[in-house]
């Protein structure tokens, strides 16, 4: 169905009314800013003169190439992205981590070319006019080192951006390797995108019933009892199966020991999944391969477990982004699962998602 232009503010009010919610002034302000932004760009490429005029204006020094919405988890960023994508033609929506995995794959295809990132940008520009990034966050040096040139190449091909993130631009890639070399990317984002902070005090995801999974609380249980609790939850996924089929699975060339593997569901210990050499791409492949991931037992984590915590964050992101059912069995509630400080901000989003599982109120808690 062809999208019809309309007011994002009106669409926001209609969505809020239809769901029986209350108007949030921060969200309303952001919707108005997105509406103004979409009005500044043409909705079709039929008039070459108008497009050329826009191109000259948007690529001049300081010209606007989109919007960067940021704020704490649950402040309505995804809702605003939903409304924009529904209303504006030419959008391609993607989560940032899978997008960057695809970019690196395409760079291998263009290896040896004079400007491989330019070729990647050309490929993207042929698909869309608006590139809409959900959950923009930079965690690894491979992404950090190419991001500025990639964004420049996309701007040169007339691609515009809508970005949602839990981080302000200058908070991206905190403590990362060679972060100084990443600062030009931050400068580009701040200069070329309208930065919009959502400052609502309310987390709209707390109490949401839109969950896909479960959270098994293991506190107070002996190890054998905890293992039996997880086993019972896993067996309930495939009641006709008499064997859990433990063994090994291979993900992107790496072997992972599994406790169970039946009918599209897999049970993996936290140590096997998050203590070894794993990349975010591994978790994405797992989430795409299985309809249900059972992970546990997950211990309480501290600043001595930062690598494992980062992998848990990637795992929860991958399951959420693909709609994969996630069952987490842990020794503490989500808000008590990480006791450190260094990744407290990054863990907020993961905690919010785990709280949605914990709040589902199933018989396993």
Tab-separated table of C-alpha atoms in Angstrom:
chain	number	residue	atom	x	y	z
A	1	UNK	CA	0.000	0.000	0.000
A	2	UNK	CA	1.351	3.412	-0.954
A	3	UNK	CA	2.054	5.652	1.999
A	4	UNK	CA	0.109	8.882	2.159
A	5	UNK	CA	1.675	12.002	3.574
A	6	UNK	CA	0.130	13.120	6.823
A	7	UNK	CA	0.885	14.938	10.007
A	8	UNK	CA	3.109	13.013	12.381
A	9	UNK	CA	1.650	15.054	15.220
A	10	UNK	CA	-1.874	13.981	14.255
A	11	UNK	CA	-0.699	10.379	13.889
A	12	UNK	CA	0.895	10.567	17.335
A	13	UNK	CA	-2.286	11.912	18.921
A	14	UNK	CA	-4.364	9.228	17.194
A	15	UNK	CA	-2.061	6.428	18.346
A	16	UNK	CA	-2.093	7.694	21.921
A	17	UNK	CA	-5.892	8.003	21.936
A	18	UNK	CA	-6.409	4.580	20.356
A	19	UNK	CA	-4.315	2.917	23.062
A	20	UNK	CA	-5.843	4.859	25.940
A	21	UNK	CA	-2.537	6.500	26.828
A	22	UNK	CA	-1.809	10.058	27.922
A	23	UNK	CA	-0.108	12.665	25.766
A	24	UNK	CA	3.568	13.010	26.681
A	25	UNK	CA	4.775	16.548	25.964
A	26	UNK	CA	8.327	15.412	25.238
A	27	UNK	CA	7.062	12.923	22.664
A	28	UNK	CA	4.722	15.527	21.180
A	29	UNK	CA	7.600	17.983	20.822
A	30	UNK	CA	9.724	15.351	19.093
A	31	UNK	CA	6.869	14.394	16.744
A	32	UNK	CA	6.534	18.039	15.701
A	33	UNK	CA	10.283	18.239	15.034
A	34	UNK	CA	10.166	15.086	12.908
A	35	UNK	CA	7.178	16.461	11.008
A	36	UNK	CA	9.064	19.663	10.224
A	37	UNK	CA	12.069	17.649	9.126
A	38	UNK	CA	10.050	15.428	6.778
A	39	UNK	CA	8.379	18.508	5.273
A	40	UNK	CA	11.779	19.951	4.357
A	41	UNK	CA	12.636	17.020	2.125
A	42	UNK	CA	10.765	16.046	-1.071
A	43	UNK	CA	8.460	13.046	-0.968
A	44	UNK	CA	9.271	11.944	-4.518
A	45	UNK	CA	12.137	12.308	-6.953
A	46	UNK	CA	9.927	13.372	-9.847
A	47	UNK	CA	11.149	16.986	-9.978
A	48	UNK	CA	14.832	16.955	-10.736
A	49	UNK	CA	15.251	20.663	-10.136
A	50	UNK	CA	13.704	20.487	-6.675
A	51	UNK	CA	15.815	17.464	-5.793
A	52	UNK	CA	18.987	19.156	-6.975
A	53	UNK	CA	18.128	22.257	-4.978
A	54	UNK	CA	17.563	20.163	-1.888
A	55	UNK	CA	20.805	18.312	-2.488
A	56	UNK	CA	22.796	21.517	-2.661
A	57	UNK	CA	21.162	22.767	0.536
A	58	UNK	CA	21.489	19.549	2.542
A	59	UNK	CA	25.132	18.939	1.656
A	60	UNK	CA	26.364	22.428	2.391
A	61	UNK	CA	28.375	22.987	5.551
A	62	UNK	CA	26.066	22.543	8.535
A	63	UNK	CA	23.120	21.320	6.453
A	64	UNK	CA	20.634	18.998	8.149
A	65	UNK	CA	20.608	15.344	7.096
A	66	UNK	CA	18.119	13.950	9.607
A	67	UNK	CA	17.380	13.580	13.302
A	68	UNK	CA	18.991	11.878	16.286
A	69	UNK	CA	16.485	10.978	19.027
A	70	UNK	CA	17.998	9.963	22.320
A	71	UNK	CA	16.950	9.369	25.892
A	72	UNK	CA	16.705	6.698	28.539
A	73	UNK	CA	14.965	3.400	27.689
A	74	UNK	CA	11.187	3.470	27.439
A	75	UNK	CA	10.787	7.179	26.633
A	76	UNK	CA	8.950	6.641	23.348
A	77	UNK	CA	11.747	6.665	20.786
A	78	UNK	CA	10.535	3.485	19.103
A	79	UNK	CA	6.958	4.798	18.947
A	80	UNK	CA	8.153	7.946	17.175
A	81	UNK	CA	10.225	5.863	14.776
A	82	UNK	CA	7.157	3.698	14.069
A	83	UNK	CA	5.104	6.764	13.183
A	84	UNK	CA	7.810	8.234	10.953
A	85	UNK	CA	8.336	5.009	8.991
A	86	UNK	CA	4.581	4.561	8.548
A	87	UNK	CA	4.112	8.113	7.248
A	88	UNK	CA	7.192	8.838	5.136
A	89	UNK	CA	7.977	6.996	1.876
A	90	UNK	CA	11.414	5.630	1.098
A	91	UNK	CA	12.338	4.470	4.607
A	92	UNK	CA	14.484	1.463	5.412
A	93	UNK	CA	14.370	0.559	9.076
A	94	UNK	CA	17.125	-1.475	10.678
A	95	UNK	CA	18.767	-2.074	14.010
A	96	UNK	CA	22.257	-0.646	14.023
A	97	UNK	CA	24.176	-3.802	14.959
A	98	UNK	CA	22.798	-6.023	12.136
A	99	UNK	CA	23.251	-3.088	9.751
A	100	UNK	CA	26.947	-2.823	10.581
A	101	UNK	CA	27.396	-6.576	10.199
A	102	UNK	CA	25.950	-6.238	6.696
A	103	UNK	CA	28.268	-3.288	5.966
A	104	UNK	CA	31.331	-5.335	6.903
A	105	UNK	CA	30.126	-8.204	4.688
A	106	UNK	CA	29.688	-5.795	1.761
A	107	UNK	CA	33.134	-4.314	2.355
A	108	UNK	CA	34.593	-7.767	1.795
A	109	UNK	CA	32.794	-7.914	-1.551
A	110	UNK	CA	34.346	-4.588	-2.581
A	111	UNK	CA	37.793	-5.400	-1.206
A	112	UNK	CA	40.414	-4.001	-3.578
A	113	UNK	CA	38.149	-1.275	-4.966
A	114	UNK	CA	39.283	2.343	-4.786
A	115	UNK	CA	36.457	3.442	-2.449
A	116	UNK	CA	34.735	0.391	-0.937
A	117	UNK	CA	32.659	2.424	1.533
A	118	UNK	CA	31.457	4.583	-1.345
A	119	UNK	CA	30.247	1.459	-3.148
A	120	UNK	CA	28.454	0.290	-0.005
A	121	UNK	CA	26.777	3.696	0.304
A	122	UNK	CA	25.700	3.539	-3.347
A	123	UNK	CA	24.100	0.128	-2.726
A	124	UNK	CA	22.161	1.516	0.230
A	125	UNK	CA	21.107	4.659	-1.647
A	126	UNK	CA	19.562	2.512	-4.373
A	127	UNK	CA	17.325	0.916	-1.726
A	128	UNK	CA	16.161	3.869	0.336
A	129	UNK	CA	16.090	7.620	0.880
A	130	UNK	CA	15.691	7.476	4.659
A	131	UNK	CA	17.870	5.149	6.711
A	132	UNK	CA	16.177	4.648	10.076
A	133	UNK	CA	18.458	3.252	12.788
A	134	UNK	CA	16.953	1.702	15.903
A	135	UNK	CA	19.192	1.516	18.982
A	136	UNK	CA	22.246	3.287	17.638
A	137	UNK	CA	25.208	2.254	19.799
A	138	UNK	CA	28.861	1.629	19.012
A	139	UNK	CA	30.570	-1.170	20.923
A	140	UNK	CA	33.528	-2.363	18.847
A	141	UNK	CA	36.515	-0.745	17.232
A	142	UNK	CA	35.773	-2.160	13.772
A	143	UNK	CA	32.524	-0.153	13.618
A	144	UNK	CA	34.016	2.896	15.314
A	145	UNK	CA	36.882	3.299	12.858
A	146	UNK	CA	34.705	3.370	9.715
A	147	UNK	CA	31.597	5.150	10.972
A	148	UNK	CA	32.482	8.720	10.004
A	149	UNK	CA	33.472	7.828	6.455
A	150	UNK	CA	30.387	5.627	6.084
A	151	UNK	CA	28.076	8.428	7.221
A	152	UNK	CA	29.840	10.902	4.919
A	153	UNK	CA	29.453	8.530	1.983
A	154	UNK	CA	25.755	8.046	2.716
A	155	UNK	CA	25.195	11.808	2.976
A	156	UNK	CA	26.975	12.241	-0.355
A	157	UNK	CA	24.516	9.790	-1.927
A	158	UNK	CA	21.547	11.825	-0.572
A	159	UNK	CA	20.537	9.340	2.119
A	160	UNK	CA	18.986	10.954	5.213
A	161	UNK	CA	18.791	9.532	8.729
A	162	UNK	CA	16.448	9.022	11.626
A	163	UNK	CA	18.360	7.611	14.589
A	164	UNK	CA	17.176	6.427	18.005
A	165	UNK	CA	19.654	5.810	20.803
A	166	UNK	CA	19.964	5.596	24.558
A	167	UNK	CA	23.138	7.661	24.243
A	168	UNK	CA	23.725	11.312	23.452
A	169	UNK	CA	26.132	11.608	20.508
A	170	UNK	CA	29.076	12.553	22.719
A	171	UNK	CA	28.398	9.523	24.951
A	172	UNK	CA	28.827	6.989	22.141
A	173	UNK	CA	31.597	4.385	22.314
A	174	UNK	CA	32.464	5.166	25.957
A	175	UNK	CA	35.885	3.927	26.985
A	176	UNK	CA	36.391	2.295	23.591
A	177	UNK	CA	39.767	1.488	22.079
A	178	UNK	CA	41.232	4.471	20.215
A	179	UNK	CA	38.150	6.522	21.049
A	180	UNK	CA	39.987	9.692	20.039
A	181	UNK	CA	39.826	8.508	16.432
A	182	UNK	CA	36.049	8.106	16.817
A	183	UNK	CA	35.467	11.722	17.853
A	184	UNK	CA	35.125	12.985	14.234
A	185	UNK	CA	32.124	10.651	13.833
A	186	UNK	CA	30.535	12.221	16.914
A	187	UNK	CA	31.191	15.678	15.488
A	188	UNK	CA	29.549	14.687	12.204
A	189	UNK	CA	26.451	13.295	13.925
A	190	UNK	CA	26.086	16.415	16.054
A	191	UNK	CA	26.603	18.759	13.102
A	192	UNK	CA	24.465	17.039	10.481
A	193	UNK	CA	21.569	15.627	12.511
A	194	UNK	CA	19.061	17.528	14.623
A	195	UNK	CA	19.690	16.146	18.102
A	196	UNK	CA	16.431	15.702	20.045
A	197	UNK	CA	16.498	14.563	23.657
A	198	UNK	CA	13.405	12.904	25.143
A	199	UNK	CA	13.478	13.910	28.798
A	200	UNK	CA	10.305	12.270	30.106
A	201	UNK	CA	10.574	10.970	33.673
A	202	UNK	CA	8.456	7.927	32.904
A	203	UNK	CA	9.634	4.577	31.510
A	204	UNK	CA	6.678	3.493	29.384
A	205	UNK	CA	8.012	-0.033	29.020
A	206	UNK	CA	7.731	-0.873	32.715
A	207	UNK	CA	4.487	-2.754	33.148
A	208	UNK	CA	4.141	-3.453	29.445
A	209	UNK	CA	2.635	-6.835	28.610
A	210	UNK	CA	4.369	-6.989	25.218
A	211	UNK	CA	6.900	-9.580	26.295
A	212	UNK	CA	8.338	-12.557	24.453
A	213	UNK	CA	9.814	-14.928	26.953
A	214	UNK	CA	10.222	-15.468	30.673
A	215	UNK	CA	12.545	-14.798	33.594
A	216	UNK	CA	13.199	-17.588	36.074
A	217	UNK	CA	14.319	-16.357	39.477
A	218	UNK	CA	16.764	-18.841	41.019
A	219	UNK	CA	17.740	-16.972	44.191
A	220	UNK	CA	17.783	-19.175	47.279
A	221	UNK	CA	18.030	-22.409	45.303
A	222	UNK	CA	20.848	-24.915	45.552
A	223	UNK	CA	22.694	-25.512	42.244
A	224	UNK	CA	20.934	-28.843	41.670
A	225	UNK	CA	17.529	-27.289	42.377
A	226	UNK	CA	18.292	-24.381	40.048
A	227	UNK	CA	19.312	-26.798	37.316
A	228	UNK	CA	16.073	-28.737	37.721
A	229	UNK	CA	14.064	-25.507	37.527
A	230	UNK	CA	15.677	-24.585	34.203
A	231	UNK	CA	15.340	-28.146	32.923
A	232	UNK	CA	11.611	-28.131	33.705
A	233	UNK	CA	11.127	-24.871	31.822
A	234	UNK	CA	13.035	-26.207	28.828
A	235	UNK	CA	11.157	-29.522	28.797
A	236	UNK	CA	7.860	-27.619	28.798
A	237	UNK	CA	8.824	-26.188	25.390
A	238	UNK	CA	8.816	-29.670	23.845
A	239	UNK	CA	6.673	-31.961	26.015
A	240	UNK	CA	6.707	-34.772	23.408
A	241	UNK	CA	10.496	-34.998	23.381
A	242	UNK	CA	11.993	-37.609	25.720
A	243	UNK	CA	15.611	-36.553	25.128
A	244	UNK	CA	17.014	-33.036	25.585
A	245	UNK	CA	19.753	-33.779	23.007
A	246	UNK	CA	22.649	-32.091	24.801
A	247	UNK	CA	25.885	-31.683	22.899
A	248	UNK	CA	27.440	-28.965	20.787
A	249	UNK	CA	26.183	-26.494	18.228
A	250	UNK	CA	28.328	-24.500	15.813
A	251	UNK	CA	27.767	-20.774	15.392
A	252	UNK	CA	29.865	-18.911	12.821
A	253	UNK	CA	32.565	-21.554	13.009
A	254	UNK	CA	32.710	-21.647	16.810
A	255	UNK	CA	31.490	-24.550	18.914
A	256	UNK	CA	29.194	-23.905	21.857
A	257	UNK	CA	28.211	-26.565	24.369
A	258	UNK	CA	24.431	-26.774	24.822
A	259	UNK	CA	22.380	-28.401	27.578
A	260	UNK	CA	19.441	-29.063	25.289
A	261	UNK	CA	18.468	-28.715	21.632
A	262	UNK	CA	14.947	-29.753	20.618
A	263	UNK	CA	12.338	-28.556	18.142
A	264	UNK	CA	13.857	-25.135	17.471
A	265	UNK	CA	14.671	-24.381	21.116
A	266	UNK	CA	18.153	-24.431	22.624
A	267	UNK	CA	19.347	-24.293	26.239
A	268	UNK	CA	22.777	-22.766	26.793
A	269	UNK	CA	24.607	-22.122	30.024
A	270	UNK	CA	25.640	-18.546	30.709
A	271	UNK	CA	29.294	-19.551	30.937
A	272	UNK	CA	29.252	-21.279	27.551
A	273	UNK	CA	27.407	-18.406	25.917
A	274	UNK	CA	28.943	-15.331	27.529
A	275	UNK	CA	32.309	-16.286	29.006
A	276	UNK	CA	34.005	-17.478	25.827
A	277	UNK	CA	35.087	-15.722	22.640
A	278	UNK	CA	31.814	-14.435	21.210
A	279	UNK	CA	30.856	-11.573	18.910
A	280	UNK	CA	27.529	-9.775	18.515
A	281	UNK	CA	27.115	-11.571	15.178
A	282	UNK	CA	27.090	-14.907	17.037
A	283	UNK	CA	24.057	-13.894	19.071
A	284	UNK	CA	22.259	-12.584	16.014
A	285	UNK	CA	22.776	-15.904	14.228
A	286	UNK	CA	21.539	-17.818	17.277
A	287	UNK	CA	18.424	-15.666	17.487
A	288	UNK	CA	17.722	-16.172	13.802
A	289	UNK	CA	18.290	-19.934	13.949
A	290	UNK	CA	16.161	-20.764	17.018
A	291	UNK	CA	12.661	-19.647	17.964
A	292	UNK	CA	13.494	-19.930	21.694
A	293	UNK	CA	16.727	-19.344	23.597
A	294	UNK	CA	16.988	-20.582	27.186
A	295	UNK	CA	19.970	-19.111	29.032
A	296	UNK	CA	21.058	-19.943	32.535
A	297	UNK	CA	21.963	-19.974	35.228
A	298	UNK	CA	23.062	-16.325	35.044
A	299	UNK	CA	25.050	-15.226	38.123
A	300	UNK	CA	25.079	-11.778	39.668
A	301	UNK	CA	27.624	-9.744	37.677
A	302	UNK	CA	30.036	-7.051	38.817
A	303	UNK	CA	32.651	-4.821	37.230
A	304	UNK	CA	34.922	-7.863	37.219
A	305	UNK	CA	32.578	-9.408	34.629
A	306	UNK	CA	32.355	-6.576	32.082
A	307	UNK	CA	33.117	-8.719	29.025
A	308	UNK	CA	30.451	-11.256	30.002
A	309	UNK	CA	27.958	-8.478	30.743
A	310	UNK	CA	28.541	-6.913	27.321
A	311	UNK	CA	27.836	-10.280	25.726
A	312	UNK	CA	24.626	-10.609	27.739
A	313	UNK	CA	23.593	-7.160	26.480
A	314	UNK	CA	24.262	-8.249	22.884
A	315	UNK	CA	22.276	-11.458	23.450
A	316	UNK	CA	19.214	-9.654	24.793
A	317	UNK	CA	19.436	-7.118	21.952
A	318	UNK	CA	19.594	-9.880	19.343
A	319	UNK	CA	16.616	-11.760	20.790
A	320	UNK	CA	14.561	-8.576	21.034
A	321	UNK	CA	15.421	-7.360	17.545
A	322	UNK	CA	14.507	-10.676	15.919
A	323	UNK	CA	11.406	-11.418	18.002
A	324	UNK	CA	13.016	-14.578	19.395
A	325	UNK	CA	11.570	-15.928	22.635
A	326	UNK	CA	14.113	-15.534	25.432
A	327	UNK	CA	13.966	-17.376	28.745
A	328	UNK	CA	16.555	-16.127	31.227
A	329	UNK	CA	17.225	-18.009	34.460
A	330	UNK	CA	19.147	-15.835	36.905
A	331	UNK	CA	20.262	-15.659	40.511
A	332	UNK	CA	18.724	-12.213	41.083
A	333	UNK	CA	15.978	-9.962	39.690
A	334	UNK	CA	17.022	-7.840	36.675
A	335	UNK	CA	17.613	-4.668	38.699
A	336	UNK	CA	19.987	-6.586	40.998
A	337	UNK	CA	21.723	-8.701	38.373
A	338	UNK	CA	24.509	-6.163	37.751
A	339	UNK	CA	26.043	-4.610	40.857
A	340	UNK	CA	28.835	-2.629	39.210
A	341	UNK	CA	29.044	0.942	37.952
A	342	UNK	CA	31.119	1.019	34.763
A	343	UNK	CA	28.358	-0.278	32.471
A	344	UNK	CA	25.407	0.988	34.498
A	345	UNK	CA	24.163	3.211	31.684
A	346	UNK	CA	24.529	0.525	29.002
A	347	UNK	CA	22.752	-1.999	31.230
A	348	UNK	CA	19.670	0.216	31.631
A	349	UNK	CA	18.148	-0.898	28.328
A	350	UNK	CA	18.869	-4.561	29.023
A	351	UNK	CA	17.449	-4.264	32.536
A	352	UNK	CA	14.304	-2.661	31.145
A	353	UNK	CA	13.842	-5.556	28.739
A	354	UNK	CA	14.502	-8.179	31.377
A	355	UNK	CA	12.046	-6.440	33.694
A	356	UNK	CA	9.380	-6.932	31.040
A	357	UNK	CA	10.090	-10.666	31.168
A	358	UNK	CA	10.209	-10.645	34.963
A	359	UNK	CA	6.915	-8.748	35.076
A	360	UNK	CA	5.129	-11.315	32.944
A	361	UNK	CA	4.196	-13.114	36.151
A	362	UNK	CA	4.403	-16.701	34.944
A	363	UNK	CA	4.436	-19.764	37.142
A	364	UNK	CA	8.200	-20.093	36.851
A	365	UNK	CA	9.086	-17.030	38.935
